[in-house]
PDB file of C-alpha atoms in Angstrom:
ATOM      1  CA  ASP A   1      -6.091 310.487 122.611  1.00 61.00           C
ATOM      2  CA  THR A   2      -9.261 308.781 121.378  1.00 69.00           C
ATOM      3  CA  ALA A   3      -9.044 307.071 117.995  1.00 91.00           C
ATOM      4  CA  VAL A   4     -12.769 306.617 117.317  1.00 95.00           C
ATOM      5  CA  SER A   5     -15.139 308.768 119.336  1.00 95.00           C
ATOM      6  CA  GLN A   6     -18.907 308.882 119.511  1.00 96.00           C
ATOM      7  CA  THR A   7     -21.312 311.368 121.025  1.00 96.00           C
ATOM      8  CA  PRO A   8     -23.437 311.090 122.995  1.00 96.00           C
ATOM      9  CA  LYS A   9     -22.559 308.018 125.043  1.00 95.00           C
ATOM     10  CA  TYR A  10     -26.132 307.714 126.324  1.00 96.00           C
ATOM     11  CA  LEU A  11     -29.302 308.903 124.641  1.00 97.00           C
ATOM     12  CA  VAL A  12     -32.772 308.591 126.143  1.00 97.00           C
ATOM     13  CA  THR A  13     -35.666 309.863 124.085  1.00 97.00           C
ATOM     14  CA  GLN A  14     -39.355 309.493 123.403  1.00 97.00           C
ATOM     15  CA  MET A  15     -40.888 307.452 120.628  1.00 97.00           C
ATOM     16  CA  GLY A  16     -41.424 309.505 117.486  1.00 96.00           C
ATOM     17  CA  ASN A  17     -38.506 311.863 118.059  1.00 97.00           C
ATOM     18  CA  ASP A  18     -35.615 312.443 115.655  1.00 97.00           C
ATOM     19  CA  LYS A  19     -32.064 312.081 116.972  1.00 97.00           C
ATOM     20  CA  SER A  20     -28.484 312.018 115.727  1.00 97.00           C
ATOM     21  CA  ILE A  21     -25.363 310.213 116.848  1.00 97.00           C
ATOM     22  CA  LYS A  22     -21.989 311.609 115.829  1.00 97.00           C
ATOM     23  CA  CYS A  23     -18.804 309.689 115.092  1.00 97.00           C
ATOM     24  CA  GLU A  24     -15.296 310.927 114.436  1.00 97.00           C
ATOM     25  CA  GLN A  25     -12.048 309.062 113.826  1.00 96.00           C
ATOM     26  CA  ASN A  26      -8.562 310.529 113.938  1.00 95.00           C
ATOM     27  CA  LEU A  27      -6.797 307.473 112.530  1.00 91.00           C
ATOM     28  CA  GLY A  28      -6.724 308.736 108.957  1.00 90.00           C
ATOM     29  CA  HIS A  29      -8.861 305.779 107.858  1.00 89.00           C
ATOM     30  CA  ASP A  30     -10.867 305.954 104.671  1.00 87.00           C
ATOM     31  CA  THR A  31     -13.741 303.661 105.638  1.00 88.00           C
ATOM     32  CA  MET A  32     -16.251 304.061 108.434  1.00 91.00           C
ATOM     33  CA  TYR A  33     -19.086 301.849 109.662  1.00 92.00           C
ATOM     34  CA  TRP A  34     -22.154 301.819 111.865  1.00 94.00           C
ATOM     35  CA  TYR A  35     -23.088 298.670 113.781  1.00 94.00           C
ATOM     36  CA  LYS A  36     -26.083 297.914 115.962  1.00 94.00           C
ATOM     37  CA  GLN A  37     -25.782 295.613 118.980  1.00 93.00           C
ATOM     38  CA  ASP A  38     -29.213 294.281 119.788  1.00 85.00           C
ATOM     39  CA  SER A  39     -30.616 292.797 122.971  1.00 79.00           C
ATOM     40  CA  LYS A  40     -29.124 289.411 122.069  1.00 76.00           C
ATOM     41  CA  LYS A  41     -25.685 291.060 121.933  1.00 80.00           C
ATOM     42  CA  PHE A  42     -25.180 290.450 118.205  1.00 84.00           C
ATOM     43  CA  LEU A  43     -23.185 293.137 116.432  1.00 90.00           C
ATOM     44  CA  LYS A  44     -24.717 293.730 113.015  1.00 90.00           C
ATOM     45  CA  ILE A  45     -23.457 295.989 110.252  1.00 89.00           C
ATOM     46  CA  MET A  46     -25.815 298.768 109.233  1.00 90.00           C
ATOM     47  CA  PHE A  47     -23.822 301.018 106.927  1.00 87.00           C
ATOM     48  CA  SER A  48     -20.337 301.499 105.569  1.00 87.00           C
ATOM     49  CA  TYR A  49     -18.847 304.551 103.893  1.00 86.00           C
ATOM     50  CA  ASN A  50     -15.611 304.667 101.941  1.00 83.00           C
ATOM     51  CA  ASN A  51     -14.248 308.137 101.249  1.00 78.00           C
ATOM     52  CA  LYS A  52     -17.683 309.640 101.925  1.00 78.00           C
ATOM     53  CA  GLU A  53     -19.454 307.208  99.606  1.00 80.00           C
ATOM     54  CA  LEU A  54     -21.960 304.613 100.764  1.00 81.00           C
ATOM     55  CA  ILE A  55     -20.696 301.085 100.047  1.00 76.00           C
ATOM     56  CA  ILE A  56     -22.737 298.909 102.419  1.00 73.00           C
ATOM     57  CA  ASN A  57     -26.368 299.471 103.207  1.00 75.00           C
ATOM     58  CA  GLU A  58     -27.859 296.486 104.960  1.00 76.00           C
ATOM     59  CA  THR A  59     -31.563 296.005 105.404  1.00 77.00           C
ATOM     60  CA  VAL A  60     -32.115 298.977 107.628  1.00 85.00           C
ATOM     61  CA  PRO A  61     -35.322 301.053 107.734  1.00 88.00           C
ATOM     62  CA  ASN A  62     -35.014 304.249 105.737  1.00 89.00           C
ATOM     63  CA  ARG A  63     -35.670 306.122 108.982  1.00 94.00           C
ATOM     64  CA  PHE A  64     -31.933 305.630 109.485  1.00 93.00           C
ATOM     65  CA  SER A  65     -29.810 307.946 107.373  1.00 91.00           C
ATOM     66  CA  PRO A  66     -26.029 308.068 107.596  1.00 91.00           C
ATOM     67  CA  LYS A  67     -24.235 311.249 106.633  1.00 91.00           C
ATOM     68  CA  SER A  68     -20.525 311.600 105.971  1.00 90.00           C
ATOM     69  CA  PRO A  69     -19.429 315.241 105.671  1.00 90.00           C
ATOM     70  CA  ASP A  70     -15.806 314.131 105.291  1.00 89.00           C
ATOM     71  CA  LYS A  71     -13.912 310.886 105.594  1.00 87.00           C
ATOM     72  CA  ALA A  72     -13.197 311.464 109.302  1.00 93.00           C
ATOM     73  CA  HIS A  73     -16.865 311.716 110.238  1.00 94.00           C
ATOM     74  CA  LEU A  74     -19.877 309.460 109.853  1.00 94.00           C
ATOM     75  CA  ASN A  75     -23.029 310.581 111.619  1.00 95.00           C
ATOM     76  CA  LEU A  76     -26.216 308.580 112.050  1.00 95.00           C
ATOM     77  CA  HIS A  77     -29.560 310.325 111.957  1.00 96.00           C
ATOM     78  CA  ILE A  78     -32.674 308.463 113.027  1.00 96.00           C
ATOM     79  CA  ASN A  79     -36.178 309.753 112.277  1.00 96.00           C
ATOM     80  CA  SER A  80     -39.395 308.794 114.035  1.00 96.00           C
ATOM     81  CA  LEU A  81     -37.724 306.667 116.669  1.00 96.00           C
ATOM     82  CA  GLU A  82     -39.425 303.396 117.618  1.00 96.00           C
ATOM     83  CA  LEU A  83     -39.135 301.205 120.701  1.00 95.00           C
ATOM     84  CA  GLY A  84     -37.255 298.581 118.678  1.00 92.00           C
ATOM     85  CA  ASP A  85     -34.507 301.070 117.908  1.00 95.00           C
ATOM     86  CA  SER A  86     -33.301 300.773 121.498  1.00 95.00           C
ATOM     87  CA  ALA A  87     -29.825 299.271 121.282  1.00 95.00           C
ATOM     88  CA  VAL A  88     -26.150 300.125 121.504  1.00 95.00           C
ATOM     89  CA  TYR A  89     -24.810 301.673 118.303  1.00 97.00           C
ATOM     90  CA  PHE A  90     -21.113 301.375 117.511  1.00 96.00           C
ATOM     91  CA  CYS A  91     -19.127 303.350 115.008  1.00 96.00           C
ATOM     92  CA  ALA A  92     -15.963 301.833 113.544  1.00 94.00           C
ATOM     93  CA  SER A  93     -13.286 302.695 111.029  1.00 92.00           C
ATOM     94  CA  SER A  94     -10.694 300.859 108.957  1.00 88.00           C
ATOM     95  CA  GLN A  95      -7.895 301.692 106.572  1.00 83.00           C
ATOM     96  CA  ALA A  96      -8.774 299.785 103.463  1.00 65.00           C
ATOM     97  CA  THR A  97     -11.711 298.158 101.817  1.00 52.00           C
ATOM     98  CA  GLY A  98     -11.376 295.187  99.508  1.00 49.00           C
ATOM     99  CA  VAL A  99      -7.604 295.487  99.417  1.00 48.00           C
ATOM    100  CA  GLY A 100      -5.850 292.771 101.358  1.00 45.00           C
ATOM    101  CA  THR A 101      -6.979 292.653 104.942  1.00 55.00           C
ATOM    102  CA  ASP A 102      -8.158 295.393 107.224  1.00 70.00           C
ATOM    103  CA  THR A 103      -8.980 295.643 110.881  1.00 82.00           C
ATOM    104  CA  GLN A 104     -11.859 297.704 112.156  1.00 88.00           C
ATOM    105  CA  TYR A 105     -11.435 299.940 115.205  1.00 91.00           C
ATOM    106  CA  PHE A 106     -14.517 300.659 117.247  1.00 94.00           C
ATOM    107  CA  GLY A 107     -15.818 303.624 119.169  1.00 96.00           C
ATOM    108  CA  PRO A 108     -17.136 303.292 122.745  1.00 95.00           C
ATOM    109  CA  GLY A 109     -20.762 302.944 121.660  1.00 96.00           C
ATOM    110  CA  THR A 110     -23.923 304.982 122.138  1.00 97.00           C
ATOM    111  CA  ARG A 111     -26.664 303.408 124.230  1.00 96.00           C
ATOM    112  CA  LEU A 112     -29.978 304.547 122.783  1.00 96.00           C
ATOM    113  CA  THR A 113     -33.113 304.044 124.865  1.00 96.00           C
ATOM    114  CA  VAL A 114     -36.474 304.836 123.297  1.00 96.00           C
ATOM    115  CA  LEU A 115     -39.328 305.240 125.778  1.00 95.00           C
TER     116      LEU A 115
ATOM    117  CA  ASP B   1     -29.123 282.604 109.863  1.00 71.00           C
ATOM    118  CA  GLN B   2     -25.964 282.894 111.931  1.00 83.00           C
ATOM    119  CA  GLN B   3     -22.904 282.502 109.752  1.00 91.00           C
ATOM    120  CA  VAL B   4     -20.560 282.873 112.718  1.00 94.00           C
ATOM    121  CA  LYS B   5     -21.390 280.981 115.875  1.00 95.00           C
ATOM    122  CA  GLN B   6     -19.953 281.052 119.354  1.00 95.00           C
ATOM    123  CA  ASN B   7     -21.797 278.259 121.105  1.00 92.00           C
ATOM    124  CA  SER B   8     -20.450 278.918 124.599  1.00 94.00           C
ATOM    125  CA  PRO B   9     -21.978 282.059 126.074  1.00 94.00           C
ATOM    126  CA  SER B  10     -19.635 281.899 129.057  1.00 96.00           C
ATOM    127  CA  LEU B  11     -16.365 280.354 130.231  1.00 97.00           C
ATOM    128  CA  SER B  12     -14.643 280.424 133.627  1.00 97.00           C
ATOM    129  CA  VAL B  13     -10.950 279.684 134.010  1.00 97.00           C
ATOM    130  CA  GLN B  14      -8.473 279.837 136.880  1.00 97.00           C
ATOM    131  CA  GLU B  15      -5.754 282.459 136.701  1.00 97.00           C
ATOM    132  CA  GLY B  16      -2.617 281.056 135.117  1.00 97.00           C
ATOM    133  CA  ARG B  17      -4.461 278.345 133.206  1.00 97.00           C
ATOM    134  CA  ILE B  18      -5.261 278.242 129.497  1.00 98.00           C
ATOM    135  CA  SER B  19      -8.478 279.788 128.160  1.00 98.00           C
ATOM    136  CA  ILE B  20      -9.812 278.340 124.924  1.00 98.00           C
ATOM    137  CA  LEU B  21     -12.596 280.181 123.142  1.00 98.00           C
ATOM    138  CA  ASN B  22     -14.224 278.567 120.151  1.00 98.00           C
ATOM    139  CA  CYS B  23     -15.922 279.833 117.031  1.00 97.00           C
ATOM    140  CA  ASP B  24     -17.569 278.050 114.107  1.00 97.00           C
ATOM    141  CA  TYR B  25     -18.569 279.467 110.756  1.00 97.00           C
ATOM    142  CA  THR B  26     -20.675 278.290 107.859  1.00 95.00           C
ATOM    143  CA  ASN B  27     -19.692 280.570 104.984  1.00 91.00           C
ATOM    144  CA  SER B  28     -16.767 279.003 103.101  1.00 91.00           C
ATOM    145  CA  MET B  29     -16.132 282.357 101.416  1.00 89.00           C
ATOM    146  CA  PHE B  30     -14.822 283.885 104.650  1.00 91.00           C
ATOM    147  CA  ASP B  31     -11.112 284.531 104.222  1.00 89.00           C
ATOM    148  CA  TYR B  32     -10.195 286.684 107.191  1.00 90.00           C
ATOM    149  CA  PHE B  33     -10.991 286.121 110.833  1.00 93.00           C
ATOM    150  CA  LEU B  34     -10.632 288.367 113.854  1.00 93.00           C
ATOM    151  CA  TRP B  35     -11.068 288.249 117.593  1.00 96.00           C
ATOM    152  CA  TYR B  36     -12.246 291.259 119.526  1.00 96.00           C
ATOM    153  CA  LYS B  37     -12.361 291.796 123.262  1.00 96.00           C
ATOM    154  CA  LYS B  38     -15.054 293.926 124.851  1.00 95.00           C
ATOM    155  CA  TYR B  39     -15.275 295.341 128.343  1.00 94.00           C
ATOM    156  CA  PRO B  40     -18.612 296.647 129.687  1.00 90.00           C
ATOM    157  CA  ALA B  41     -19.577 300.108 128.422  1.00 87.00           C
ATOM    158  CA  GLU B  42     -16.697 300.115 125.929  1.00 91.00           C
ATOM    159  CA  GLY B  43     -16.396 299.345 122.244  1.00 93.00           C
ATOM    160  CA  PRO B  44     -14.869 296.095 120.963  1.00 94.00           C
ATOM    161  CA  THR B  45     -11.069 296.184 120.894  1.00 93.00           C
ATOM    162  CA  PHE B  46      -9.157 294.325 118.213  1.00 92.00           C
ATOM    163  CA  LEU B  47      -7.121 291.479 119.645  1.00 95.00           C
ATOM    164  CA  ILE B  48      -5.732 289.243 116.938  1.00 94.00           C
ATOM    165  CA  SER B  49      -6.536 288.130 113.397  1.00 92.00           C
ATOM    166  CA  ILE B  50      -5.730 285.375 110.953  1.00 93.00           C
ATOM    167  CA  SER B  51      -5.901 285.057 107.207  1.00 90.00           C
ATOM    168  CA  SER B  52      -7.336 281.922 105.651  1.00 91.00           C
ATOM    169  CA  ILE B  53      -3.950 281.132 104.120  1.00 91.00           C
ATOM    170  CA  LYS B  54      -2.595 280.444 107.603  1.00 93.00           C
ATOM    171  CA  ASP B  55      -3.581 277.990 110.294  1.00 95.00           C
ATOM    172  CA  LYS B  56      -2.000 279.730 113.258  1.00 97.00           C
ATOM    173  CA  ASN B  57      -1.148 283.235 114.369  1.00 96.00           C
ATOM    174  CA  GLU B  58       0.489 284.109 117.662  1.00 97.00           C
ATOM    175  CA  ASP B  59       0.813 287.396 119.493  1.00 96.00           C
ATOM    176  CA  GLY B  60       2.196 287.195 123.005  1.00 97.00           C
ATOM    177  CA  ARG B  61      -0.213 285.279 125.222  1.00 97.00           C
ATOM    178  CA  PHE B  62      -2.797 285.056 122.431  1.00 98.00           C
ATOM    179  CA  THR B  63      -2.846 282.442 119.678  1.00 98.00           C
ATOM    180  CA  VAL B  64      -5.544 281.923 117.084  1.00 98.00           C
ATOM    181  CA  PHE B  65      -5.889 278.603 115.316  1.00 98.00           C
ATOM    182  CA  LEU B  66      -7.836 278.119 112.111  1.00 97.00           C
ATOM    183  CA  ASN B  67      -9.131 274.774 110.835  1.00 97.00           C
ATOM    184  CA  LYS B  68     -10.625 275.519 107.435  1.00 95.00           C
ATOM    185  CA  SER B  69     -11.826 271.997 106.758  1.00 95.00           C
ATOM    186  CA  ALA B  70     -13.829 272.048 109.980  1.00 96.00           C
ATOM    187  CA  LYS B  71     -14.755 275.721 109.562  1.00 97.00           C
ATOM    188  CA  HIS B  72     -13.558 276.279 113.090  1.00 97.00           C
ATOM    189  CA  LEU B  73     -11.295 278.707 114.822  1.00 97.00           C
ATOM    190  CA  SER B  74     -10.187 279.042 118.380  1.00 98.00           C
ATOM    191  CA  LEU B  75      -8.466 281.609 120.550  1.00 98.00           C
ATOM    192  CA  HIS B  76      -6.011 280.401 123.175  1.00 98.00           C
ATOM    193  CA  ILE B  77      -4.939 282.646 126.015  1.00 98.00           C
ATOM    194  CA  VAL B  78      -1.962 281.408 128.032  1.00 97.00           C
ATOM    195  CA  PRO B  79      -1.560 282.165 130.854  1.00 97.00           C
ATOM    196  CA  SER B  80      -4.954 283.646 131.620  1.00 98.00           C
ATOM    197  CA  GLN B  81      -5.024 286.758 133.790  1.00 97.00           C
ATOM    198  CA  PRO B  82      -7.917 288.396 135.685  1.00 96.00           C
ATOM    199  CA  GLY B  83      -7.650 291.401 133.341  1.00 96.00           C
ATOM    200  CA  ASP B  84      -8.586 289.088 130.475  1.00 97.00           C
ATOM    201  CA  SER B  85     -12.114 288.845 131.864  1.00 97.00           C
ATOM    202  CA  ALA B  86     -14.285 290.306 129.119  1.00 97.00           C
ATOM    203  CA  VAL B  87     -16.623 289.312 126.293  1.00 96.00           C
ATOM    204  CA  TYR B  88     -14.756 287.901 123.308  1.00 97.00           C
ATOM    205  CA  PHE B  89     -16.255 288.210 119.843  1.00 96.00           C
ATOM    206  CA  CYS B  90     -15.235 286.196 116.836  1.00 96.00           C
ATOM    207  CA  ALA B  91     -15.687 287.944 113.465  1.00 93.00           C
ATOM    208  CA  ALA B  92     -15.167 287.008 109.830  1.00 92.00           C
ATOM    209  CA  SER B  93     -15.102 288.759 106.488  1.00 88.00           C
ATOM    210  CA  VAL B  94     -15.227 287.917 102.799  1.00 83.00           C
ATOM    211  CA  ALA B  95     -12.875 289.290 100.168  1.00 70.00           C
ATOM    212  CA  GLY B  96     -14.750 291.695  97.978  1.00 62.00           C
ATOM    213  CA  SER B  97     -15.594 295.292  97.449  1.00 50.00           C
ATOM    214  CA  ALA B  98     -16.509 295.867 101.082  1.00 59.00           C
ATOM    215  CA  ARG B  99     -14.916 294.318 104.125  1.00 68.00           C
ATOM    216  CA  GLN B 100     -18.114 293.655 106.036  1.00 79.00           C
ATOM    217  CA  LEU B 101     -17.518 291.902 109.367  1.00 86.00           C
ATOM    218  CA  THR B 102     -19.928 289.215 110.502  1.00 89.00           C
ATOM    219  CA  PHE B 103     -19.803 288.748 114.261  1.00 92.00           C
ATOM    220  CA  GLY B 104     -20.583 285.868 116.559  1.00 94.00           C
ATOM    221  CA  SER B 105     -22.680 286.407 119.675  1.00 93.00           C
ATOM    222  CA  GLY B 106     -19.702 286.525 122.018  1.00 95.00           C
ATOM    223  CA  THR B 107     -18.344 284.480 124.923  1.00 96.00           C
ATOM    224  CA  GLN B 108     -18.035 285.965 128.395  1.00 97.00           C
ATOM    225  CA  LEU B 109     -14.658 284.896 129.804  1.00 98.00           C
ATOM    226  CA  THR B 110     -14.158 285.116 133.548  1.00 98.00           C
ATOM    227  CA  VAL B 111     -10.670 284.520 134.892  1.00 97.00           C
ATOM    228  CA  LEU B 112     -10.802 283.663 138.569  1.00 96.00           C
ATOM    229  CA  PRO B 113      -7.927 284.785 140.799  1.00 91.00           C
TER     230      PRO B 113
END
């Protein structure tokens, strides 16, 4: 009974290709996030959506485009993949934003390798 | 510029002993702190959190201490068990319109049987 799921778990592709990573949460949360874990193991926020609206957009190349068809899904589309995009991408969700405290729950990650 | 720092990349502890993981932060606006545990090939799992209005929060074998004046928090695990072996991430957030988490680089804890 997975709370936050991501597909695929592994993605190997050539430079220049376009790929998507899907994320779904069944926790009923209203906020979802994408994080990138780089080679130095830092987890860095990329995007956040609250009720399908973009609320955080860190300095990320515009080749990365998040799409939220509904509040249970936040997909990440990447155009013209580059070698530096190789990383583990984590999706997360939380119940509230800016109201009291909230805890983020993470998916299992998608390891993207660009050759 | 790392706002959340975990200066020990690794820590080894004997089973049954106390594990103490440390975290320092620089942003005085942080008001909520969390610890996550991560096993290989899995996502981070929430462990315990603390609000800046408290200095201690306990949950079973896990206790988080917050020293706001020193901008330091620590996670104590007592007693340590081999299943606790994982990477532990400290994270912090600022009150505002978006609860963005800023993570440290993690500490690999190894509990030796």
